[in-house]
Amino acid sequence: MARAAKKAAQAKTLEQRLWEAADALRGNQEPSEYKHVVLGLVFLKYISDRFEARYKDIEAALSDPNSDDYIPNEARRQTFLEDRDEYRSHSVFWVPAEARWEYIQNSAGDASKIGTVIDDAMDLIERENRSLNPDPPMSLVVIA
């Protein structure tokens, strides 16, 4: 019986799985309310995936002795892997370690804290990527 249920779950389409996930997230909220949560999570996952892809590209180039970018010193390679400009120069947002999807996924086991983890991740990303907040607070200039 358990095997049949597992096989039925595997047969679900991506659309069905996404719809079920949206229903679980929604709870008693109206769609106009939870769409912001879902869109925020989609954005967070997307920029984290782009960051990870760029990270792997940099890591591969720096670790390959046949590459022009090869750096034999591991500590120095790590410095380049954490250099924000290596990402921004390829139109990739800088994603701090505590905002990366893997970190969020590992924190998801504690349901009481996951909301805070996600909020903190979004705050970190906004703080580290000024282009996401193009209008800094204006200060008033008083001329006496």
Short mmCIF file of C-alpha atoms in Angstrom, two decimals, residues 31-104:
data_model
loop_
_atom_site.label_atom_id
_atom_site.label_comp_id
_atom_site.label_asym_id
_atom_site.label_seq_id
_atom_site.Cartn_x
_atom_site.Cartn_y
_atom_site.Cartn_z
CA PRO A 31 -4.25 34.99 -2.63
CA SER A 32 -3.61 38.74 -2.70
CA GLU A 33 -1.79 38.36 0.62
CA TYR A 34 0.26 35.20 0.15
CA LYS A 35 1.41 36.06 -3.38
CA HIS A 36 3.97 38.39 -1.81
CA VAL A 37 5.36 35.55 0.27
CA VAL A 38 5.52 33.17 -2.68
CA LEU A 39 7.06 35.75 -5.02
CA GLY A 40 9.65 36.60 -2.38
CA LEU A 41 10.60 32.94 -2.04
CA VAL A 42 10.81 32.51 -5.80
CA PHE A 43 13.07 35.57 -6.01
CA LEU A 44 15.24 34.30 -3.17
CA LYS A 45 15.59 30.86 -4.78
CA TYR A 46 16.35 32.36 -8.20
CA ILE A 47 19.12 34.69 -7.06
CA SER A 48 20.58 31.98 -4.85
CA ASP A 49 20.66 29.55 -7.80
CA ARG A 50 22.33 32.17 -10.02
CA PHE A 51 24.84 32.91 -7.28
CA GLU A 52 25.65 29.22 -6.82
CA ALA A 53 26.09 28.72 -10.57
CA ARG A 54 28.53 31.64 -10.73
CA TYR A 55 30.30 30.35 -7.60
CA LYS A 56 30.83 26.97 -9.26
CA ASP A 57 32.08 28.62 -12.46
CA ILE A 58 34.62 30.70 -10.54
CA GLU A 59 35.66 27.72 -8.44
CA ALA A 60 36.17 25.54 -11.52
CA ALA A 61 38.26 28.19 -13.30
CA LEU A 62 40.41 28.89 -10.25
CA SER A 63 40.97 25.17 -9.50
CA ASP A 64 41.84 24.03 -13.03
CA PRO A 65 45.61 24.03 -13.66
CA ASN A 66 44.88 24.41 -17.40
CA SER A 67 42.86 27.60 -16.87
CA ASP A 68 44.30 31.08 -17.28
CA ASP A 69 42.62 31.92 -13.97
CA TYR A 70 44.22 29.05 -12.03
CA ILE A 71 45.32 29.89 -8.48
CA PRO A 72 47.26 27.10 -6.75
CA ASN A 73 46.87 28.59 -3.28
CA GLU A 74 43.57 27.39 -1.71
CA ALA A 75 43.26 30.34 0.71
CA ARG A 76 43.68 32.80 -2.13
CA ARG A 77 41.06 30.94 -4.21
CA GLN A 78 38.62 31.29 -1.32
CA THR A 79 39.24 35.04 -1.27
CA PHE A 80 38.18 35.27 -4.93
CA LEU A 81 35.14 33.07 -4.31
CA GLU A 82 33.90 35.57 -1.74
CA ASP A 83 34.73 38.68 -3.80
CA ARG A 84 31.46 40.50 -4.52
CA ASP A 85 32.82 42.02 -7.72
CA GLU A 86 33.30 38.54 -9.23
CA TYR A 87 29.51 38.20 -9.11
CA ARG A 88 28.37 41.74 -9.82
CA SER A 89 30.56 41.89 -12.93
CA HIS A 90 28.39 39.09 -14.34
CA SER A 91 25.08 40.69 -13.26
CA VAL A 92 24.68 38.27 -10.37
CA PHE A 93 23.51 39.50 -6.98
CA TRP A 94 25.87 38.96 -4.07
CA VAL A 95 24.21 36.49 -1.70
CA PRO A 96 25.69 36.35 1.82
CA ALA A 97 26.23 32.88 3.29
CA GLU A 98 23.26 33.26 5.69
CA ALA A 99 20.96 34.12 2.77
CA ARG A 100 21.92 31.28 0.43
CA TRP A 101 19.26 28.71 -0.33
CA GLU A 102 21.27 25.86 1.17
CA TYR A 103 21.44 27.70 4.51
CA ILE A 104 17.71 28.41 4.40
#
